[in-house]
mmCIF file of C-alpha atoms in Angstrom:
data_model
loop_
_atom_site.group_PDB
_atom_site.id
_atom_site.type_symbol
_atom_site.label_atom_id
_atom_site.label_comp_id
_atom_site.label_asym_id
_atom_site.label_seq_id
_atom_site.Cartn_x
_atom_site.Cartn_y
_atom_site.Cartn_z
ATOM 1 C CA MET G 189 3.333 -6.664 -28.168
ATOM 2 C CA VAL G 190 5.185 -7.435 -24.683
ATOM 3 C CA GLY G 191 1.759 -8.356 -22.483
ATOM 4 C CA GLN G 192 0.960 -11.671 -23.361
ATOM 5 C CA ILE G 193 0.287 -14.843 -21.680
ATOM 6 C CA CYS G 194 3.232 -15.635 -19.676
ATOM 7 C CA ASN G 195 4.993 -19.001 -21.230
ATOM 8 C CA ARG G 196 4.462 -22.366 -19.139
ATOM 9 C CA ILE G 197 7.684 -23.400 -19.853
ATOM 10 C CA VAL G 198 9.751 -20.474 -17.995
ATOM 11 C CA LEU G 199 8.025 -19.369 -14.267
ATOM 12 C CA PRO G 200 5.507 -16.583 -14.598
ATOM 13 C CA HIS G 201 6.576 -13.400 -14.307
ATOM 14 C CA ILE G 202 5.448 -10.607 -11.369
ATOM 15 C CA PHE G 203 6.961 -7.479 -11.972
ATOM 16 C CA LEU G 204 6.948 -5.045 -8.926
ATOM 17 C CA VAL G 205 7.824 -1.276 -9.050
ATOM 18 C CA SER G 206 8.379 0.417 -6.017
ATOM 19 C CA TYR G 207 8.545 4.752 -5.279
ATOM 20 C CA PRO G 208 12.030 5.350 -3.498
ATOM 21 C CA ALA G 209 10.895 5.002 -0.218
ATOM 22 C CA GLN G 210 10.895 2.906 2.688
ATOM 23 C CA GLY G 211 7.693 2.835 2.867
ATOM 24 C CA HIS G 212 6.532 1.394 -0.082
ATOM 25 C CA VAL G 213 9.883 -0.594 -0.626
ATOM 26 C CA ASN G 214 9.401 -3.408 2.219
ATOM 27 C CA PRO G 215 5.608 -4.078 1.736
ATOM 28 C CA LEU G 216 6.797 -4.466 -2.234
ATOM 29 C CA LEU G 217 9.615 -6.996 -1.064
ATOM 30 C CA ARG G 218 6.958 -8.706 1.046
ATOM 31 C CA ILE G 219 4.576 -9.475 -1.599
ATOM 32 C CA GLY G 220 7.416 -10.085 -3.675
ATOM 33 C CA LYS G 221 8.328 -12.878 -1.691
ATOM 34 C CA ILE G 222 5.522 -14.037 -1.115
ATOM 35 C CA LEU G 223 4.742 -14.591 -4.444
ATOM 36 C CA ALA G 224 7.685 -15.561 -5.867
ATOM 37 C CA SER G 225 7.475 -18.534 -2.409
ATOM 38 C CA LYS G 226 4.901 -20.314 -4.578
ATOM 39 C CA GLY G 227 6.712 -20.550 -8.063
ATOM 40 C CA LEU G 228 7.030 -16.932 -9.615
ATOM 41 C CA LEU G 229 9.064 -15.095 -10.597
ATOM 42 C CA VAL G 230 9.354 -11.729 -8.987
ATOM 43 C CA THR G 231 11.768 -8.119 -10.197
ATOM 44 C CA LEU G 232 11.817 -5.662 -7.460
ATOM 45 C CA SER G 233 11.973 -2.433 -9.047
ATOM 46 C CA ALA G 234 12.810 1.325 -7.671
ATOM 47 C CA PRO G 235 14.840 4.395 -8.112
ATOM 48 C CA ASN G 236 19.272 3.716 -7.619
ATOM 49 C CA THR G 237 18.075 5.889 -4.740
ATOM 50 C CA ILE G 238 16.768 3.067 -3.186
ATOM 51 C CA GLY G 239 17.695 0.620 -4.748
ATOM 52 C CA ASP G 240 21.547 2.369 -3.037
ATOM 53 C CA LYS G 241 20.164 2.311 0.276
ATOM 54 C CA ILE G 242 18.953 -1.512 -0.506
ATOM 55 C CA ARG G 243 21.975 -3.063 -1.449
ATOM 56 C CA LYS G 244 24.151 -1.669 1.422
ATOM 57 C CA SER G 245 21.943 -3.186 3.899
ATOM 58 C CA ASN G 246 21.971 -6.624 1.870
ATOM 59 C CA LYS G 247 25.360 -7.478 -0.098
ATOM 60 C CA SER G 248 23.025 -10.549 -1.336
ATOM 61 C CA ILE G 249 20.391 -8.005 -3.904
ATOM 62 C CA SER G 250 21.966 -8.755 -7.464
ATOM 63 C CA GLU G 251 19.706 -8.937 -10.969
ATOM 64 C CA GLU G 252 20.888 -12.113 -11.142
ATOM 65 C CA SER G 253 17.500 -14.130 -10.458
ATOM 66 C CA THR G 254 18.052 -16.046 -7.103
ATOM 67 C CA PRO G 255 15.759 -18.974 -5.313
ATOM 68 C CA TYR G 256 13.472 -18.123 -3.370
ATOM 69 C CA GLY G 257 10.745 -20.937 -1.878
ATOM 70 C CA ASP G 258 9.022 -22.446 -5.321
ATOM 71 C CA GLY G 259 10.253 -19.658 -6.950
ATOM 72 C CA MET G 260 13.019 -16.784 -7.606
ATOM 73 C CA ILE G 261 12.882 -13.753 -7.015
ATOM 74 C CA ARG G 262 15.327 -10.505 -8.407
ATOM 75 C CA PHE G 263 16.407 -6.862 -8.672
ATOM 76 C CA GLU G 264 16.412 -4.099 -10.817
ATOM 77 C CA PHE G 265 17.180 -1.085 -9.886
ATOM 78 C CA PHE G 266 16.729 2.278 -12.462
ATOM 79 C CA ASP G 267 18.598 6.343 -12.227
ATOM 80 C CA ASP G 268 15.535 8.552 -11.916
ATOM 81 C CA GLU G 269 18.499 11.306 -12.166
ATOM 82 C CA SER G 270 16.361 12.927 -9.476
ATOM 83 C CA GLU G 271 20.131 14.767 -8.528
ATOM 84 C CA ILE G 272 19.010 17.209 -10.698
ATOM 85 C CA ILE G 273 15.694 18.238 -8.967
ATOM 86 C CA THR G 274 16.267 20.591 -6.139
ATOM 87 C CA VAL G 275 12.635 21.456 -5.079
ATOM 88 C CA PRO G 276 11.091 18.807 -3.257
ATOM 89 C CA ASP G 277 7.957 19.500 -5.277
ATOM 90 C CA GLU G 278 9.191 18.034 -8.141
ATOM 91 C CA HIS G 279 9.674 15.051 -7.226
ATOM 92 C CA ALA G 280 6.899 12.851 -8.482
ATOM 93 C CA ALA G 281 6.368 15.176 -11.448
ATOM 94 C CA HIS G 282 9.956 13.609 -12.634
ATOM 95 C CA LEU G 283 9.838 10.585 -11.742
ATOM 96 C CA GLU G 284 6.911 10.551 -14.322
ATOM 97 C CA LYS G 285 9.001 11.256 -16.327
ATOM 98 C CA ILE G 286 11.494 9.172 -16.110
ATOM 99 C CA GLY G 287 9.409 6.529 -15.475
ATOM 100 C CA LYS G 288 7.837 6.093 -18.441
ATOM 101 C CA GLN G 289 10.611 6.378 -21.104
ATOM 102 C CA LYS G 290 12.576 3.517 -18.807
ATOM 103 C CA LEU G 291 9.747 1.328 -17.996
ATOM 104 C CA PRO G 292 8.259 0.687 -20.569
ATOM 105 C CA LYS G 293 12.441 -0.629 -22.047
ATOM 106 C CA MET G 294 13.296 -2.580 -19.343
ATOM 107 C CA LEU G 295 9.885 -4.010 -19.779
ATOM 108 C CA GLN G 296 10.584 -4.599 -23.488
ATOM 109 C CA LYS G 297 13.622 -6.206 -22.568
ATOM 110 C CA HIS G 298 12.281 -9.145 -20.400
ATOM 111 C CA ALA G 299 10.171 -10.477 -23.326
ATOM 112 C CA GLU G 300 12.594 -10.089 -25.884
ATOM 113 C CA GLN G 301 14.968 -12.570 -23.296
ATOM 114 C CA GLY G 302 11.713 -14.323 -22.990
ATOM 115 C CA SER G 303 10.255 -13.592 -19.350
ATOM 116 C CA PRO G 304 7.759 -11.366 -20.714
ATOM 117 C CA VAL G 305 5.732 -10.038 -17.956
ATOM 118 C CA CYS G 306 2.420 -11.030 -16.944
ATOM 119 C CA CYS G 307 1.433 -8.780 -14.384
ATOM 120 C CA LEU G 308 2.813 -4.816 -12.555
ATOM 121 C CA ILE G 309 2.587 -4.488 -8.993
ATOM 122 C CA TYR G 310 3.285 -0.604 -8.054
ATOM 123 C CA SER G 311 3.109 1.623 -5.511
ATOM 124 C CA CYS G 312 -0.014 4.133 -4.965
ATOM 125 C CA PHE G 313 2.316 7.418 -4.700
ATOM 126 C CA ILE G 314 3.283 6.028 -8.861
ATOM 127 C CA PRO G 315 0.523 5.728 -11.419
ATOM 128 C CA TRP G 316 1.552 6.175 -14.442
ATOM 129 C CA VAL G 317 2.784 2.645 -13.778
ATOM 130 C CA ALA G 318 -1.103 1.667 -14.676
ATOM 131 C CA GLU G 319 -0.390 4.128 -18.231
ATOM 132 C CA VAL G 320 2.371 1.838 -18.945
ATOM 133 C CA GLY G 321 0.245 -1.387 -17.904
ATOM 134 C CA GLU G 322 -1.672 -0.366 -19.999
ATOM 135 C CA SER G 323 -0.359 1.306 -23.181
ATOM 136 C CA LEU G 324 2.062 -2.333 -23.331
ATOM 137 C CA ARG G 325 -1.585 -4.308 -22.557
ATOM 138 C CA ILE G 326 0.241 -5.478 -19.207
ATOM 139 C CA PRO G 327 -2.786 -6.042 -16.474
ATOM 140 C CA SER G 328 -1.280 -3.880 -13.222
ATOM 141 C CA ALA G 329 -3.021 -3.741 -9.630
ATOM 142 C CA PRO G 330 -1.529 -0.793 -7.372
ATOM 143 C CA LEU G 331 -0.649 -1.814 -4.122
ATOM 144 C CA TRP G 332 -2.765 0.719 -1.202
ATOM 145 C CA VAL G 333 -0.720 0.365 2.037
ATOM 146 C CA GLN G 334 -3.313 1.836 4.338
ATOM 147 C CA SER G 335 -6.831 0.800 4.918
ATOM 148 C CA ALA G 336 -9.649 0.483 3.832
ATOM 149 C CA ALA G 337 -11.154 3.237 5.551
ATOM 150 C CA CYS G 338 -8.856 5.644 3.893
ATOM 151 C CA PHE G 339 -9.130 4.242 0.800
ATOM 152 C CA SER G 340 -13.370 4.986 0.998
ATOM 153 C CA ALA G 341 -11.479 8.079 2.199
ATOM 154 C CA TYR G 342 -9.943 8.712 -0.490
ATOM 155 C CA TYR G 343 -12.123 7.841 -3.289
ATOM 156 C CA HIS G 344 -14.905 9.812 -1.595
ATOM 157 C CA TYR G 345 -13.064 13.504 -2.440
ATOM 158 C CA TYR G 346 -11.526 12.187 -6.130
ATOM 159 C CA HIS G 347 -15.067 11.345 -6.863
ATOM 160 C CA ASN G 348 -16.506 14.566 -5.360
ATOM 161 C CA LEU G 349 -19.554 11.993 -3.586
ATOM 162 C CA VAL G 350 -18.999 14.017 0.361
ATOM 163 C CA GLN G 351 -18.260 17.265 0.992
ATOM 164 C CA PHE G 352 -14.642 17.080 2.468
ATOM 165 C CA PRO G 353 -12.938 20.548 4.778
ATOM 166 C CA THR G 354 -12.085 23.391 2.133
ATOM 167 C CA GLU G 355 -9.969 26.883 2.347
ATOM 168 C CA SER G 356 -13.109 28.664 2.918
ATOM 169 C CA GLU G 357 -14.960 25.673 5.293
ATOM 170 C CA PRO G 358 -11.642 24.300 7.048
ATOM 171 C CA GLU G 359 -14.066 22.600 10.036
ATOM 172 C CA LEU G 360 -16.407 20.646 7.725
ATOM 173 C CA ASP G 361 -16.940 17.145 9.880
ATOM 174 C CA VAL G 362 -16.865 14.130 7.258
ATOM 175 C CA GLN G 363 -20.061 11.294 7.036
ATOM 176 C CA LEU G 364 -18.434 8.203 4.789
ATOM 177 C CA PRO G 365 -20.836 5.642 4.067
ATOM 178 C CA TYR G 366 -20.546 2.627 6.573
ATOM 179 C CA MET G 367 -17.924 4.468 8.548
ATOM 180 C CA PRO G 368 -18.274 7.128 12.424
ATOM 181 C CA LEU G 369 -18.311 10.679 11.045
ATOM 182 C CA LEU G 370 -14.909 11.621 10.282
ATOM 183 C CA LYS G 371 -13.454 14.819 12.718
ATOM 184 C CA TYR G 372 -12.112 17.535 10.380
ATOM 185 C CA ASP G 373 -9.056 16.654 11.934
ATOM 186 C CA GLU G 374 -9.582 12.931 11.153
ATOM 187 C CA ILE G 375 -9.485 12.585 7.487
ATOM 188 C CA PRO G 376 -6.307 11.418 6.213
ATOM 189 C CA SER G 377 -3.713 13.737 5.869
ATOM 190 C CA PHE G 378 -2.627 14.839 2.681
ATOM 191 C CA LEU G 379 -6.875 15.372 2.048
ATOM 192 C CA HIS G 380 -6.357 18.752 4.360
ATOM 193 C CA PRO G 381 -6.476 21.789 1.964
ATOM 194 C CA TRP G 382 -3.575 23.196 4.252
ATOM 195 C CA THR G 383 -1.302 19.803 3.889
ATOM 196 C CA GLN G 384 2.084 20.488 3.105
ATOM 197 C CA TYR G 385 2.423 18.084 0.447
ATOM 198 C CA PRO G 386 0.317 19.147 -2.020
ATOM 199 C CA SER G 387 2.348 17.265 -5.096
ATOM 200 C CA ILE G 388 1.413 13.090 -2.499
ATOM 201 C CA THR G 389 -1.898 14.377 -2.536
ATOM 202 C CA ASP G 390 -1.860 15.058 -6.519
ATOM 203 C CA SER G 391 0.011 11.681 -6.758
ATOM 204 C CA ILE G 392 -2.379 9.509 -4.623
ATOM 205 C CA LEU G 393 -5.612 11.240 -5.798
ATOM 206 C CA GLY G 394 -3.951 10.082 -9.269
ATOM 207 C CA MET G 395 -4.398 6.126 -8.614
ATOM 208 C CA PHE G 396 -7.716 6.749 -8.590
ATOM 209 C CA LYS G 397 -7.843 8.120 -12.094
ATOM 210 C CA HIS G 398 -6.331 5.303 -13.541
ATOM 211 C CA LEU G 399 -8.479 2.933 -11.315
ATOM 212 C CA ASP G 400 -9.953 1.828 -15.026
ATOM 213 C CA LYS G 401 -6.256 0.670 -16.501
ATOM 214 C CA ASN G 402 -6.414 -1.401 -12.941
ATOM 215 C CA CYS G 403 -7.124 -4.986 -13.151
ATOM 216 C CA CYS G 404 -7.545 -4.452 -9.293
ATOM 217 C CA VAL G 405 -6.322 -3.141 -5.998
ATOM 218 C CA LEU G 406 -4.328 -4.936 -3.491
ATOM 219 C CA MET G 407 -4.804 -3.825 -0.462
ATOM 220 C CA GLU G 408 -2.864 -3.882 2.649
ATOM 221 C CA SER G 409 -5.654 -5.524 5.268
ATOM 222 C CA PHE G 410 -8.481 -7.803 6.301
ATOM 223 C CA GLN G 411 -11.570 -9.396 5.380
ATOM 224 C CA GLU G 412 -12.195 -9.450 8.673
ATOM 225 C CA LEU G 413 -10.684 -6.473 9.873
ATOM 226 C CA GLU G 414 -12.908 -3.710 8.477
ATOM 227 C CA ASN G 415 -16.146 -5.840 6.784
ATOM 228 C CA ASP G 416 -18.698 -3.617 6.549
ATOM 229 C CA GLU G 417 -15.696 -1.539 4.886
ATOM 230 C CA ILE G 418 -14.441 -3.863 2.254
ATOM 231 C CA ASN G 419 -17.660 -5.376 1.065
ATOM 232 C CA TYR G 420 -18.552 -1.001 0.106
ATOM 233 C CA MET G 421 -15.927 -0.616 -1.465
ATOM 234 C CA SER G 422 -16.063 -3.980 -3.430
ATOM 235 C CA LYS G 423 -19.095 -2.668 -4.842
ATOM 236 C CA LEU G 424 -17.064 0.485 -6.110
ATOM 237 C CA CYS G 425 -14.006 -0.669 -7.451
ATOM 238 C CA PRO G 426 -12.331 -3.860 -7.279
ATOM 239 C CA ILE G 427 -10.569 -4.341 -3.978
ATOM 240 C CA LYS G 428 -8.833 -7.604 -2.984
ATOM 241 C CA PRO G 429 -7.826 -7.255 0.632
ATOM 242 C CA ILE G 430 -4.247 -9.310 0.638
ATOM 243 C CA GLY G 431 -3.234 -8.017 4.928
ATOM 244 C CA PRO G 432 -2.174 -8.117 7.180
ATOM 245 C CA LEU G 433 2.058 -8.842 4.818
ATOM 246 C CA PHE G 434 3.442 -8.238 8.378
ATOM 247 C CA ARG G 435 3.347 -9.870 11.127
ATOM 248 C CA TYR G 436 4.801 -7.902 13.904
ATOM 249 C CA PRO G 437 4.945 -4.112 11.791
ATOM 250 C CA THR G 438 8.036 -1.960 13.590
ATOM 251 C CA GLU G 439 9.728 1.049 11.858
ATOM 252 C CA LYS G 440 12.029 -0.531 10.405
ATOM 253 C CA THR G 441 9.356 -2.767 8.453
ATOM 254 C CA VAL G 442 7.241 0.267 6.846
ATOM 255 C CA GLY G 443 9.641 2.882 7.418
ATOM 256 C CA SER G 444 7.871 4.555 10.320
ATOM 257 C CA THR G 445 5.769 4.871 13.448
ATOM 258 C CA LYS G 446 3.759 7.639 12.684
ATOM 259 C CA VAL G 447 -0.045 6.347 12.109
ATOM 260 C CA ASP G 448 -2.333 8.023 9.723
ATOM 261 C CA VAL G 449 -5.052 10.049 11.809
ATOM 262 C CA THR G 450 -7.923 8.307 10.150
ATOM 263 C CA ASP G 451 -5.982 4.947 11.061
ATOM 264 C CA ALA G 452 -5.681 5.949 14.813
ATOM 265 C CA LYS G 453 -9.740 6.970 15.367
ATOM 266 C CA TYR G 454 -9.986 3.368 14.607
ATOM 267 C CA LEU G 455 -7.453 1.695 16.896
ATOM 268 C CA VAL G 456 -9.464 3.508 19.487
ATOM 269 C CA ASP G 457 -13.155 4.681 18.436
ATOM 270 C CA VAL G 458 -14.093 1.190 16.196
ATOM 271 C CA PHE G 459 -11.748 -1.445 17.078
ATOM 272 C CA LYS G 460 -10.433 -0.313 21.472
ATOM 273 C CA VAL G 461 -7.334 -1.206 21.415
ATOM 274 C CA GLY G 462 -5.918 1.780 22.022
ATOM 275 C CA LEU G 463 -6.459 5.713 23.743
ATOM 276 C CA ARG G 464 -6.615 8.903 22.311
ATOM 277 C CA LEU G 465 -3.429 11.076 23.665
ATOM 278 C CA SER G 466 -4.029 13.946 21.746
ATOM 279 C CA ARG G 467 -6.182 16.063 19.065
ATOM 280 C CA GLY G 468 -2.404 15.932 16.197
ATOM 281 C CA ASP G 469 -0.695 18.828 15.927
ATOM 282 C CA PHE G 470 -3.935 20.658 15.138
ATOM 283 C CA GLU G 471 -3.808 21.370 18.805
ATOM 284 C CA LYS G 472 -0.167 22.588 18.445
ATOM 285 C CA ARG G 473 0.951 21.911 21.923
ATOM 286 C CA VAL G 474 3.084 19.445 23.615
ATOM 287 C CA ILE G 475 1.522 17.274 25.454
ATOM 288 C CA PRO G 476 2.398 16.924 28.637
ATOM 289 C CA ARG G 477 4.056 13.852 30.783
ATOM 290 C CA ASP G 478 1.278 13.855 33.445
ATOM 291 C CA GLU G 479 -1.084 13.084 30.516
ATOM 292 C CA ILE G 480 1.067 10.570 28.899
ATOM 293 C CA SER G 481 1.556 9.131 32.232
ATOM 294 C CA GLU G 482 -2.712 8.956 32.730
ATOM 295 C CA ARG G 483 -3.014 6.944 29.282
ATOM 296 C CA LEU G 484 -0.554 4.553 30.013
ATOM 297 C CA ILE G 485 -2.153 4.091 33.493
ATOM 298 C CA GLU G 486 -5.651 3.643 31.108
ATOM 299 C CA ALA G 487 -3.466 1.057 29.103
ATOM 300 C CA THR G 488 -2.434 -1.367 31.079
ATOM 301 C CA ILE G 489 -3.867 -1.301 34.418
ATOM 302 C CA GLY G 490 -6.711 1.013 34.316
ATOM 303 C CA PRO G 491 -10.612 0.281 33.550
ATOM 304 C CA MET G 492 -10.944 -0.484 29.761
ATOM 305 C CA ALA G 493 -6.907 -2.080 30.259
ATOM 306 C CA ALA G 494 -8.799 -5.559 29.872
ATOM 307 C CA GLU G 495 -11.300 -4.655 27.173
ATOM 308 C CA MET G 496 -8.049 -3.270 25.397
ATOM 309 C CA LYS G 497 -5.922 -6.222 25.384
ATOM 310 C CA GLN G 498 -8.771 -8.572 24.986
ATOM 311 C CA ASN G 499 -9.916 -6.593 21.448
ATOM 312 C CA ALA G 500 -6.138 -7.327 20.618
ATOM 313 C CA MET G 501 -6.411 -10.762 21.347
ATOM 314 C CA LYS G 502 -9.008 -10.867 18.988
ATOM 315 C CA TYR G 503 -7.958 -9.578 16.225
ATOM 316 C CA LYS G 504 -4.526 -10.902 16.405
ATOM 317 C CA LYS G 505 -5.993 -13.814 15.973
ATOM 318 C CA ALA G 506 -8.410 -12.429 13.399
ATOM 319 C CA ALA G 507 -5.066 -11.715 11.209
ATOM 320 C CA GLU G 508 -3.410 -14.791 11.557
ATOM 321 C CA GLU G 509 -6.231 -16.598 10.389
ATOM 322 C CA ALA G 510 -7.041 -14.112 7.266
ATOM 323 C CA VAL G 511 -3.014 -14.893 6.054
ATOM 324 C CA SER G 512 -3.318 -18.946 6.940
ATOM 325 C CA GLU G 513 -4.132 -21.640 4.500
ATOM 326 C CA GLY G 514 -7.427 -20.868 3.328
ATOM 327 C CA GLY G 515 -8.029 -17.816 5.184
ATOM 328 C CA SER G 516 -9.205 -15.352 3.477
ATOM 329 C CA SER G 517 -6.338 -12.768 2.412
ATOM 330 C CA THR G 518 -4.363 -16.392 0.861
ATOM 331 C CA SER G 519 -7.116 -16.958 -1.020
ATOM 332 C CA ASN G 520 -7.750 -12.962 -2.647
ATOM 333 C CA LEU G 521 -4.315 -13.511 -3.098
ATOM 334 C CA LEU G 522 -4.032 -17.218 -4.808
ATOM 335 C CA ASP G 523 -7.730 -15.376 -7.031
ATOM 336 C CA PHE G 524 -5.860 -12.289 -7.655
ATOM 337 C CA LEU G 525 -3.412 -14.761 -10.081
ATOM 338 C CA ASN G 526 -5.447 -17.313 -11.479
ATOM 339 C CA GLU G 527 -7.437 -14.420 -12.445
ATOM 340 C CA LEU G 528 -4.280 -12.965 -14.634
ATOM 341 C CA ALA G 529 -4.343 -16.554 -16.076
ATOM 342 C CA VAL G 530 -0.835 -17.091 -14.610
ATOM 343 C CA GLY G 531 -1.989 -20.250 -13.108
ATOM 344 C CA VAL G 532 -0.587 -20.769 -9.655
ATOM 345 C CA PRO G 533 -2.765 -23.949 -7.619
ATOM 346 C CA MET G 534 -4.665 -23.962 -4.997
ATOM 347 C CA LYS G 535 -3.194 -24.883 -1.974
#
């Protein structure tokens, strides 16, 4: 049996599995460093397609365990044989096929070497990791790197609890519990019937299919930011907000400067820290320079500028408190580890 109570003589071993994209690797690496600093052995695993880029950016990357805080961190990449894939939409299915073959062997190897894996934490784009964990009796948890509001949208879509836009009704607005009304062009982009990336939609929805195989969902949000949404969704499935993982997110750390349209709506209409520039791709227009200039002036010296700055500072302070000692996100992460019987002391 691969899954077992972690050996107290060796460091408890957490195994992270990432989708091969920077926007997935960086959040997992960040949570890996947090866990390692608390006295755990953390392995970050991903296909070679992204592993090669990581090695080039950091020459110290190695399969050997490297001290980090009170624990250790290491990297273990695998060949996903992606060079044989010529159609992009086939990549997800191919990665699942290869991953299901190679991941169990990697986990078995660590068990035989006396460092059994206590838990799998994985990108939401590769939900099949939960199946591997279940087959080996290893607890697993996906890392959801979007908001609780987006999570709620996907959850209700998958379970068919609320009507969403369809090909026959493409301009259908969506009302989700404890959320403002979402216009048809404000729902998560991958849920549109005309999405250009149906394979990604299928991968994300696969995570919701396997929710019962996970011990919980780790979420890149925090209680004080989305209190109503988190409280509501916590009654439907076990979620643990542990964010924000990055103090000052940049394109380098999160892999993209693009904000999902649902999150953008929250920034403008709920958190009131921004202004709407355009309704996105749906208007199919190039935004003129004058319009951009007007919005910049409004955001900096206009009548709403002071309020937006005040709101931004309020949420900044709340975010700092959430990840500080005794904060909501820090407590959630420690609760998660203690539930796994990893035994990290409360600090």
